[in-house]
Coordinates of C-alpha atoms in Angstrom, one line a residue:
X849 CA 0.0 0.0 0.0
X850 CA 1.3 3.5 -0.9
X851 CA 0.1 6.7 0.5
X852 CA 0.6 8.5 -2.8
X853 CA -2.6 9.2 -4.7
X854 CA -2.5 8.3 -8.4
X855 CA -3.5 11.1 -10.8
X856 CA -6.2 10.3 -13.3
X857 CA -6.7 12.2 -16.5
X858 CA -9.7 14.6 -16.4
X859 CA -12.8 13.7 -18.4
X860 CA -13.4 15.7 -21.6
X861 CA -17.0 15.7 -22.6
X862 CA -16.2 16.9 -26.1
X863 CA -13.5 14.3 -26.6
X864 CA -15.1 11.2 -25.1
X865 CA -18.7 10.1 -25.2
X866 CA -18.2 8.3 -21.9
X867 CA -15.2 8.0 -19.6
X868 CA -12.9 5.0 -19.9
X869 CA -12.9 2.5 -17.1
X870 CA -11.2 3.9 -14.1
X871 CA -11.4 7.5 -15.3
X872 CA -13.3 10.3 -13.5
X873 CA -15.3 13.1 -15.1
X874 CA -14.3 16.7 -14.4
X875 CA -17.3 18.7 -13.1
X876 CA -18.6 21.3 -15.4
X877 CA -21.1 24.0 -14.5
X878 CA -22.4 24.1 -18.1
X879 CA -25.7 22.4 -18.6
X880 CA -26.0 20.3 -21.7
X881 CA -29.0 21.2 -23.9
X882 CA -31.4 18.4 -24.7
X883 CA -34.0 18.4 -27.4
X884 CA -37.5 19.2 -26.2
X885 CA -40.1 16.4 -26.2
X886 CA -42.7 16.7 -29.0
X887 CA -45.9 14.9 -28.0
X888 CA -47.1 14.9 -31.6
X889 CA -43.9 13.6 -33.0
X890 CA -42.9 10.9 -30.5
X891 CA -45.2 8.6 -28.6
X892 CA -42.7 8.5 -25.8
X893 CA -39.4 10.3 -25.4
X894 CA -36.1 8.7 -26.4
X895 CA -33.7 7.6 -23.7
X896 CA -32.0 10.7 -22.3
X897 CA -34.5 13.2 -23.6
X898 CA -36.7 15.4 -21.4
X899 CA -40.3 16.4 -22.0
X900 CA -41.1 20.1 -22.3
X901 CA -43.9 21.2 -20.0
X902 CA -47.1 22.2 -21.6
X903 CA -50.1 23.9 -20.0
X904 CA -52.4 22.2 -22.5
X905 CA -54.2 19.2 -20.9
X906 CA -54.5 16.2 -23.1
X907 CA -58.1 15.2 -23.5
X908 CA -59.0 11.6 -22.6
X909 CA -62.2 9.9 -23.6
X910 CA -64.7 9.9 -20.7
X911 CA -65.7 6.6 -19.2
X912 CA -69.0 5.4 -20.5
X913 CA -70.7 3.2 -17.8
X914 CA -73.2 1.9 -20.3
X915 CA -70.6 1.0 -22.9
X916 CA -67.8 -0.3 -20.8
X917 CA -68.0 -2.4 -17.7
X918 CA -64.7 -1.0 -16.6
X919 CA -62.4 1.7 -18.1
X920 CA -59.5 0.7 -20.4
X921 CA -56.0 0.9 -19.1
X922 CA -54.9 4.5 -19.1
X923 CA -58.4 6.0 -19.2
X924 CA -59.9 8.1 -16.5
X925 CA -63.6 8.2 -15.4
X926 CA -65.4 11.5 -16.0
X927 CA -66.7 12.7 -12.6
X928 CA -70.4 12.9 -12.3
X929 CA -72.3 14.5 -9.5
X930 CA -75.1 11.9 -9.9
X931 CA -75.0 9.2 -7.2
X932 CA -75.1 5.7 -8.6
X933 CA -77.8 3.5 -7.0
X934 CA -76.4 0.4 -5.3
X935 CA -78.3 -2.8 -4.7
X936 CA -79.9 -3.1 -1.3
X937 CA -78.0 -5.1 1.4
X938 CA -79.0 -8.7 1.4
X939 CA -78.3 -9.4 5.1
X940 CA -82.0 -10.2 5.6
X941 CA -83.4 -12.6 3.1
X942 CA -86.9 -11.2 3.5
X943 CA -86.1 -7.5 3.3
X944 CA -84.4 -5.4 0.6
X945 CA -84.1 -2.3 2.7
X946 CA -80.9 -1.5 4.5
X947 CA -81.1 -0.9 8.2
X948 CA -80.7 2.8 9.1
X949 CA -77.5 3.6 11.1
X950 CA -78.0 3.4 14.9
X951 CA -81.2 1.2 14.7
X952 CA -81.7 -2.5 14.8
X953 CA -83.8 -4.3 12.2
X954 CA -87.4 -4.2 13.3
X955 CA -87.6 -8.0 12.8
X956 CA -85.3 -8.5 15.7
X957 CA -87.7 -7.0 18.2
X958 CA -91.2 -7.9 19.3
X959 CA -93.2 -7.2 22.5
X960 CA -92.0 -9.1 25.6
X961 CA -93.5 -12.5 25.9
X962 CA -93.8 -13.1 22.1
X963 CA -92.4 -16.6 21.3
X964 CA -91.5 -15.5 17.8
X965 CA -89.4 -12.5 19.0
X966 CA -86.3 -13.8 17.2
X967 CA -87.5 -16.2 14.4
X968 CA -84.2 -16.0 12.5
X969 CA -82.1 -17.1 15.5
X970 CA -81.2 -20.6 16.4
X971 CA -80.9 -21.7 20.1
X972 CA -78.6 -22.0 22.0
X973 CA -76.4 -20.0 19.6
X974 CA -78.3 -16.9 18.6
X975 CA -77.3 -16.0 15.1
X976 CA -78.6 -14.3 12.0
X977 CA -79.6 -16.9 9.4
X978 CA -77.4 -15.8 6.5
X979 CA -75.0 -17.7 4.3
X980 CA -71.9 -16.1 6.0
X981 CA -73.0 -16.9 9.6
X982 CA -71.8 -20.1 11.3
X983 CA -74.2 -23.0 10.9
X984 CA -75.7 -24.7 14.0
X985 CA -73.3 -27.5 15.2
X986 CA -70.5 -26.4 12.8
X987 CA -67.0 -26.4 14.3
X988 CA -64.9 -23.4 13.4
X989 CA -61.4 -24.1 12.1
X990 CA -58.7 -24.6 14.7
X991 CA -61.1 -24.2 17.5
X992 CA -62.3 -26.2 20.5
X993 CA -65.7 -24.3 20.7
X994 CA -68.7 -26.6 20.5
X995 CA -71.5 -24.3 19.5
X996 CA -74.5 -26.4 20.4
X997 CA -73.2 -27.6 23.8
X998 CA -70.6 -25.2 25.3
X999 CA -71.5 -21.6 24.4
X1000 CA -74.3 -19.8 26.1
X1001 CA -75.3 -16.5 24.4
X1002 CA -77.8 -14.1 25.9
X1003 CA -80.9 -12.9 24.0
X1004 CA -81.8 -9.2 24.1
X1005 CA -85.5 -8.6 24.2
X1006 CA -87.6 -10.2 26.9
X1007 CA -84.6 -11.8 28.6
X1008 CA -82.8 -11.4 32.0
X1009 CA -79.1 -10.9 32.0
X1010 CA -76.3 -11.9 34.2
X1011 CA -74.4 -8.7 35.2
X1012 CA -71.2 -7.9 36.9
X1013 CA -70.6 -4.7 38.9
X1014 CA -66.9 -4.2 39.8
X1015 CA -66.1 -2.0 42.7
X1016 CA -63.1 -0.9 44.8
X1017 CA -61.7 -3.8 46.8
X1018 CA -63.2 -3.9 50.3
X1019 CA -66.6 -2.6 49.2
X1020 CA -68.1 -5.9 47.9
X1021 CA -70.4 -6.5 50.9
X1022 CA -71.5 -2.9 50.9
X1023 CA -72.2 -3.1 47.1
X1024 CA -74.2 -6.3 47.7
X1025 CA -76.4 -4.6 50.2
X1026 CA -76.9 -1.6 47.9
X1027 CA -78.0 -3.8 45.0
X1028 CA -80.4 -5.7 47.2
X1029 CA -81.8 -2.4 48.4
X1030 CA -82.4 -1.4 44.8
X1031 CA -84.4 -4.5 44.2
X1032 CA -82.0 -6.8 42.3
X1033 CA -82.2 -10.5 42.6
X1034 CA -79.6 -13.3 42.9
X1035 CA -76.9 -11.0 44.1
X1036 CA -73.6 -12.8 44.7
X1037 CA -70.5 -11.3 46.1
X1038 CA -67.3 -12.0 44.1
X1039 CA -63.7 -10.7 44.0
X1040 CA -63.8 -6.9 43.7
X1041 CA -67.4 -6.8 42.6
X1042 CA -70.9 -8.5 42.6
X1043 CA -72.9 -10.6 40.2
X1044 CA -76.6 -10.1 39.9
X1045 CA -79.6 -10.6 37.5
X1046 CA -81.7 -7.9 35.8
X1047 CA -83.7 -7.1 32.7
X1048 CA -82.7 -4.3 30.3
X1049 CA -84.6 -1.7 32.4
X1050 CA -82.6 -2.9 35.4
X1051 CA -79.4 -2.4 33.5
X1052 CA -80.2 1.2 32.9
X1053 CA -81.3 1.7 36.5
X1054 CA -78.2 0.1 37.9
X1055 CA -76.1 2.6 35.9
X1056 CA -78.2 5.4 37.1
X1057 CA -78.5 4.6 40.8
X1058 CA -75.5 2.6 42.0
X1059 CA -73.2 4.8 44.1
X1060 CA -70.5 2.1 44.8
X1061 CA -70.1 0.3 41.5
X1062 CA -67.3 1.2 39.1
X1063 CA -69.3 0.1 36.0
X1064 CA -72.0 -2.3 34.9
X1065 CA -70.9 -5.1 32.6
X1066 CA -73.4 -7.3 30.8
X1067 CA -72.4 -10.9 30.2
X1068 CA -72.8 -11.6 26.5
X1069 CA -71.2 -15.0 26.0
X1070 CA -69.1 -17.5 27.9
X1071 CA -67.3 -20.7 26.9
X1072 CA -64.3 -22.9 27.9
X1073 CA -61.1 -22.0 26.0
X1074 CA -57.7 -23.6 25.7
X1075 CA -56.0 -21.3 23.1
X1076 CA -56.3 -18.1 21.2
X1077 CA -58.2 -19.6 18.3
X1078 CA -61.0 -20.6 20.8
X1079 CA -61.3 -16.9 21.7
X1080 CA -61.6 -16.0 17.9
X1081 CA -64.3 -18.7 17.6
X1082 CA -66.3 -17.5 20.6
X1083 CA -66.1 -13.9 19.3
X1084 CA -67.4 -15.0 15.9
X1085 CA -70.5 -16.9 17.2
X1086 CA -71.5 -14.1 19.6
X1087 CA -74.4 -12.0 18.2
X1088 CA -72.7 -8.6 18.4
X1089 CA -75.0 -7.3 15.7
X1090 CA -77.8 -7.0 18.2
X1091 CA -75.8 -4.4 20.2
X1092 CA -73.8 -2.5 17.6
X1093 CA -72.7 -2.5 14.0
X1094 CA -70.1 -1.3 11.6
X1095 CA -71.5 2.3 11.8
X1096 CA -70.2 2.5 15.4
X1097 CA -66.7 2.6 16.7
X1098 CA -65.3 -0.2 18.9
X1099 CA -62.8 -0.8 21.7
X1100 CA -61.9 -4.2 23.2
X1101 CA -60.1 -4.6 26.6
X1102 CA -58.7 -7.9 28.0
X1103 CA -57.9 -8.9 31.6
X1104 CA -57.1 -12.2 33.1
X1105 CA -56.6 -14.0 36.4
X1106 CA -54.4 -17.2 36.4
X1107 CA -55.0 -17.6 32.6
X1108 CA -52.7 -20.0 30.7
X1109 CA -52.6 -17.7 27.7
X1110 CA -49.1 -16.5 26.8
X1111 CA -50.0 -13.0 25.5
X1112 CA -53.0 -11.0 26.6
X1113 CA -52.3 -8.6 23.7
X1114 CA -52.7 -11.4 21.2
X1115 CA -55.9 -12.6 22.9
X1116 CA -57.2 -9.1 22.6
X1117 CA -56.3 -9.0 18.9
X1118 CA -58.1 -12.3 18.2
X1119 CA -61.2 -11.1 20.0
X1120 CA -61.3 -7.9 17.9
X1121 CA -60.7 -10.0 14.7
X1122 CA -63.7 -12.3 15.6
X1123 CA -66.0 -9.4 16.3
X1124 CA -65.1 -7.5 13.2
X1125 CA -65.2 -10.7 11.0
X1126 CA -68.8 -11.4 12.2
X1127 CA -70.0 -7.9 11.5
X1128 CA -68.3 -7.9 8.1
X1129 CA -69.8 -11.2 7.1
X1130 CA -73.3 -10.1 8.2
X1131 CA -73.4 -6.5 7.3
X1132 CA -70.7 -6.0 4.7
X1133 CA -68.4 -3.7 6.7
X1134 CA -66.1 -3.7 9.8
X1135 CA -66.4 -1.3 12.7
X1136 CA -63.6 1.2 13.2
X1137 CA -61.4 0.9 16.3
X1138 CA -61.4 3.9 18.6
X1139 CA -59.5 3.5 21.9
X1140 CA -60.4 7.0 23.3
X1141 CA -64.1 7.6 22.8
X1142 CA -65.7 4.4 21.3
X1143 CA -69.4 3.9 20.8
X1144 CA -69.2 0.3 22.0
X1145 CA -66.8 -1.2 24.5
X1146 CA -66.3 -4.9 24.9
X1147 CA -64.4 -6.5 27.8
X1148 CA -62.8 -10.0 27.6
X1149 CA -62.1 -11.7 30.9
X1150 CA -60.0 -14.9 31.0
X1151 CA -59.6 -17.3 33.9
X1152 CA -57.9 -20.7 34.2
X1153 CA -60.3 -22.5 31.9
X1154 CA -62.8 -20.1 30.3
X1155 CA -63.4 -16.8 28.5
X1156 CA -66.3 -14.4 29.1
X1157 CA -67.3 -11.5 26.9
X1158 CA -68.9 -8.5 28.6
X1159 CA -70.5 -5.5 27.0
X1160 CA -69.7 -2.3 28.9
X1161 CA -73.0 -0.5 29.4
X1162 CA -71.5 2.4 31.4
X1163 CA -68.7 3.9 29.3
X1164 CA -66.7 6.0 31.6
X1165 CA -66.3 4.7 35.1
X1166 CA -69.4 5.4 37.2
X1167 CA -67.4 7.3 39.9
X1168 CA -67.1 10.0 37.3
X1169 CA -70.3 11.8 38.2
X1170 CA -69.6 14.8 36.0
X1171 CA -69.2 17.5 38.6
X1172 CA -65.7 17.2 40.0
X1173 CA -63.1 19.2 38.1
X1174 CA -61.0 20.5 41.0
X1175 CA -59.6 17.4 42.7
X1176 CA -57.2 18.8 45.4
X1177 CA -54.0 17.2 46.6
X1178 CA -55.3 13.8 47.5
X1179 CA -58.4 13.0 45.5
X1180 CA -60.8 10.4 46.8
X1181 CA -62.9 8.7 44.1
X1182 CA -66.6 9.3 44.5
X1183 CA -67.6 5.7 44.8
X1184 CA -65.0 5.1 47.5
X1185 CA -66.3 8.2 49.3
X1186 CA -69.8 6.8 49.1
X1187 CA -68.4 3.5 50.4
X1188 CA -66.9 5.2 53.4
X1189 CA -70.3 6.7 54.3
X1190 CA -72.0 3.3 53.8
X1191 CA -69.5 1.4 56.0
X1192 CA -69.6 4.0 58.7
X1193 CA -73.3 3.5 59.1
X1194 CA -74.0 7.2 58.7
X1195 CA -77.7 8.2 59.3
X1196 CA -78.6 10.8 56.6
X1197 CA -80.7 12.6 59.2
X1198 CA -77.7 13.1 61.5
X1199 CA -75.0 15.8 61.3
X1200 CA -71.9 15.1 59.4
X1201 CA -68.5 16.8 59.7
X1202 CA -65.3 16.3 57.6
X1203 CA -62.4 18.0 59.4
X1204 CA -60.1 17.5 56.4
X1205 CA -62.6 18.1 53.6
X1206 CA -60.2 19.0 50.8
X1207 CA -62.2 19.3 47.6
X1208 CA -65.4 18.2 49.3
X1209 CA -66.0 14.8 47.8
X1210 CA -67.2 13.0 50.9
X1211 CA -69.7 15.8 51.8
X1212 CA -71.0 16.2 48.3
X1213 CA -71.6 12.5 48.1
X1214 CA -73.4 12.6 51.5
X1215 CA -75.6 15.5 50.3
X1216 CA -76.7 13.4 47.2
X1217 CA -77.4 10.4 49.4
X1218 CA -79.5 12.5 51.9
X1219 CA -81.5 14.0 49.0
X1220 CA -82.0 10.7 47.3
X1221 CA -80.5 12.0 44.1
X1222 CA -79.2 9.2 41.8
X1223 CA -75.5 9.7 41.1
X1224 CA -75.8 9.2 37.3
X1225 CA -78.6 11.6 36.6
X1226 CA -76.3 14.2 34.9
X1227 CA -74.0 12.0 32.9
X1228 CA -74.2 10.0 29.7
X1229 CA -73.8 6.2 29.4
X1230 CA -72.6 3.9 26.7
X1231 CA -75.9 2.0 26.5
X1232 CA -77.4 5.2 25.0
X1233 CA -75.2 4.5 21.9
X1234 CA -76.3 0.9 21.4
X1235 CA -78.8 -0.3 18.8
X1236 CA -81.3 -1.5 21.4
X1237 CA -81.5 1.9 23.2
X1238 CA -85.0 3.3 23.7
X1239 CA -84.6 7.0 24.3
X1240 CA -88.2 7.5 25.4
X1241 CA -88.0 4.7 28.0
X1242 CA -84.7 6.1 29.3
X1243 CA -86.2 9.6 29.6
X1244 CA -89.2 8.1 31.6
X1245 CA -86.8 6.3 34.0
X1246 CA -84.8 9.5 34.6
X1247 CA -88.0 11.6 35.1
X1248 CA -89.2 9.1 37.7
X1249 CA -85.8 9.3 39.5
X1250 CA -85.9 13.1 39.5
X1251 CA -89.4 13.1 41.0
X1252 CA -88.0 11.2 44.1
X1253 CA -85.3 13.8 44.9
X1254 CA -86.1 15.7 48.1
X1255 CA -86.6 19.4 47.6
X1256 CA -84.2 20.5 50.3
X1257 CA -81.7 19.2 52.8
X1258 CA -82.1 19.9 56.6
X1259 CA -79.1 17.8 57.7
X1260 CA -76.1 19.9 58.8
X1261 CA -73.1 19.0 56.6
X1262 CA -69.9 20.9 57.5
X1263 CA -66.5 20.8 56.0
X1264 CA -63.3 22.2 57.5
X1265 CA -59.8 22.6 56.0
X1266 CA -56.9 24.7 57.0
X1267 CA -56.0 25.5 53.3
X1268 CA -58.3 28.3 51.8
X1269 CA -57.4 27.3 48.2
X1270 CA -58.9 23.8 48.5
X1271 CA -62.0 25.3 50.0
X1272 CA -62.5 27.4 46.9
X1273 CA -62.2 24.2 44.9
X1274 CA -64.8 22.5 47.1
X1275 CA -67.2 25.4 46.6
X1276 CA -66.7 25.1 42.8
X1277 CA -67.4 21.4 42.9
X1278 CA -70.5 22.0 44.9
X1279 CA -71.9 24.4 42.3
X1280 CA -71.1 22.0 39.5
X1281 CA -72.9 19.2 41.4
X1282 CA -76.3 21.0 41.0
X1283 CA -76.5 21.8 44.7
X1284 CA -76.9 25.2 46.3
X1285 CA -74.0 26.8 48.3
X1286 CA -76.2 26.6 51.4
X1287 CA -76.4 22.8 51.2
X1288 CA -72.9 22.4 52.7
X1289 CA -70.9 24.8 54.9
X1290 CA -67.2 25.0 53.9
X1291 CA -65.2 26.8 56.5
X1292 CA -61.5 27.4 57.1
X1293 CA -60.5 25.7 60.4
X1294 CA -57.9 23.7 62.1
X1295 CA -58.9 20.1 62.9
X1296 CA -57.2 20.5 66.3
X1297 CA -59.5 23.3 67.3
X1298 CA -62.9 22.6 65.8
X1299 CA -65.9 22.1 68.0
X1300 CA -69.3 20.3 67.3
X1301 CA -72.6 22.2 67.2
X1302 CA -74.7 19.2 68.2
X1303 CA -74.4 16.5 70.9
X1304 CA -74.1 13.6 68.5
X1305 CA -73.2 13.0 64.9
X1306 CA -70.7 11.4 62.5
X1307 CA -67.2 12.3 61.4
X1308 CA -66.2 10.7 58.1
X1309 CA -62.9 11.9 56.7
X1310 CA -59.8 11.2 54.7
X1311 CA -57.1 12.7 56.9
X1312 CA -53.5 13.5 55.6
X1313 CA -51.2 10.5 55.5
X1314 CA -48.1 9.4 53.7
X1315 CA -46.5 12.3 51.7
X1316 CA -49.1 14.8 53.0
X1317 CA -47.9 14.4 56.6
X1318 CA -44.2 15.2 55.9
X1319 CA -44.6 18.6 57.4
X1320 CA -46.7 17.6 60.4
X1321 CA -45.1 17.2 63.8
X1322 CA -45.2 13.9 65.7
X1323 CA -47.8 15.2 68.2
X1324 CA -50.4 15.9 65.5
X1325 CA -52.3 12.6 66.0
X1326 CA -52.3 12.6 69.8
X1327 CA -53.4 16.2 69.9
X1328 CA -56.3 15.5 67.5
X1329 CA -57.3 12.5 69.5
X1330 CA -57.4 14.7 72.6
X1331 CA -59.7 17.1 70.8
X1332 CA -62.0 14.2 69.9
X1333 CA -62.1 12.8 73.4
X1334 CA -62.8 16.2 75.0
X1335 CA -65.3 17.7 72.6
X1336 CA -66.8 14.9 70.4
X1337 CA -68.3 12.5 73.0
X1338 CA -71.2 10.4 71.6
X1339 CA -69.9 10.9 68.1
X1340 CA -68.9 8.2 65.6
X1341 CA -65.4 8.9 64.1
X1342 CA -64.4 7.2 60.9
X1343 CA -61.1 7.7 59.1
X1344 CA -59.4 6.1 56.1
X1345 CA -55.6 5.9 56.2
X1346 CA -52.8 3.9 54.8
X1347 CA -51.0 4.2 58.1
X1348 CA -52.0 0.9 59.8
X1349 CA -50.5 2.1 63.1
X1350 CA -52.9 5.1 63.3
X1351 CA -54.9 3.8 66.3
X1352 CA -51.7 3.4 68.2
X1353 CA -50.6 6.9 67.4
X1354 CA -54.0 8.3 68.5
X1355 CA -54.1 6.0 71.6
X1356 CA -57.6 4.9 70.6
X1357 CA -59.0 1.4 70.1
X1358 CA -61.1 1.1 66.9
X1359 CA -64.5 -0.6 67.2
X1360 CA -64.2 -1.9 63.6
X1361 CA -61.6 -1.7 60.8
X1362 CA -62.3 -2.4 57.1
X1363 CA -59.5 -3.2 54.6
X1364 CA -59.9 -0.9 51.6
X1365 CA -57.8 0.2 48.6
X1366 CA -57.5 3.9 47.7
X1367 CA -56.1 3.4 44.2
X1368 CA -53.0 1.3 44.8
X1369 CA -52.7 2.2 48.5
X1370 CA -53.6 -0.5 51.0
X1371 CA -55.7 1.3 53.5
X1372 CA -58.0 0.8 56.5
X1373 CA -61.2 2.4 57.5
X1374 CA -60.9 2.8 61.3
X1375 CA -64.2 3.3 63.1
X1376 CA -64.2 4.8 66.7
X1377 CA -67.1 5.4 69.0
X1378 CA -66.2 8.3 71.2
X1379 CA -67.6 7.9 74.8
X1380 CA -67.9 10.6 77.5
X1381 CA -64.9 11.1 79.8
X1382 CA -66.9 10.0 82.9
X1383 CA -67.7 6.7 81.2
X1384 CA -64.0 6.2 80.2
X1385 CA -62.9 6.9 83.8
X1386 CA -65.4 4.5 85.3
X1387 CA -64.4 1.8 82.8
X1388 CA -60.7 2.4 83.6
X1389 CA -61.4 2.2 87.3
X1390 CA -63.4 -1.0 86.8
X1391 CA -60.6 -2.6 84.8
X1392 CA -58.1 -1.6 87.5
X1393 CA -60.2 -3.1 90.3
X1394 CA -60.5 -6.3 88.3
X1395 CA -56.8 -6.5 87.8
X1396 CA -56.2 -5.9 91.6
X1397 CA -58.7 -8.6 92.6
X1398 CA -57.1 -11.1 90.2
X1399 CA -53.7 -10.2 91.6
X1400 CA -54.9 -11.0 95.2

């Protein structure tokens, strides 16, 4: 190898048509002139020639629909403002009219009790009788789903459904009692929720009236599964067309507990494929996927041996009542706040104080409970976007619920907080919750110095804990406990905290404690019954005398 660079002769464009092998061209700023392209002379330019731009547009023969079934290569169709009539959709053999967007075919519905409500469906798999639909007893490719034996699919009209209402962990028993009080049957407590039965009107009322549920899920189909292809098969034989169609957007979520499936993301994909394939076969189009604001939301739940498809009738979580915009430093979800009131045993006719009210969530929930106002009266739901929705029936249900709301609230509800900024947020939330400012009194005050205005009542609060207590001194809890002992005799005090040693810090013994989760925080609801000082002294003296007698 030599570091010297070998000189090569410069390329001369006039001397050589192209450089010899190994030679390099010398750059020249001069541009070589090329003959202009003549469209009339040449059908296409010769190699190396460039076309000259012309403003004239070459006319092409217009496409004649009557003459040609399709245009010839190179021809363009002449645009026409007239809309070509297309043949009617053949999804229903007996009807040539296409179903309007947002409505179900009238043939699918009949008055409750009519035995011919769904003549084109075959039991136990409810399906549209079309050439593309799976046939009864047919086994889908690569699937373990037996349609006639193992899949149970719910009908829509005149049927009762199995529903699941998830809730924050720890509120299952309280939710069960609430559902029974609302008149629902066959209520069974499960993990982080309750199962119950209801008709379609009951589905709407559960969304409207439940204070503790996170959402209302309607079980659509259920079957044993062993692989992802079984999920695809189950999705394909489920009658989604009764609930939504390709004119609506779709979202599918998947969750699992001890499922043998390798990838939940792939299971979710197969579920979406099955849903879209069925709608495409039956109605000629697939629904679009929208993960932000879908019209229909499907939830797939997998356990050790089976898969269950749920239709989300709620949409956004039910704790989103529609009134809370200012959340404060440590927001408490509305259904958890309602759960604290339910577990505390609060009597809506008795006074209620929140010494650490923050943005006022507990007190606003208490006001709605005392007035008998349904929590979902001012918010929309996903079942309103489904094909089966009856707007007139839904309006009647809401009108009936509004008629049951008390005209005014006589129960004293008082909220204190040392921070005036969060009190402004609480008052803003109160206005947005359709309550008057006189319904709840929000006052600036120190929890160590507040005094009750009545002899008995309830304290339900979410006091500062964790990061919110970094600037508090170590005597805060004992000092607050002293205030409760001295001034709140005969009151029921209920506090949620992630500090499991809170009773020891306050030197109080809780009557009950309930395990709860505030988001991801493992918490406890501590319930104390404050007794008069004289009773505590007598009880202490009695305990001391018993100890002395036992020692003798």
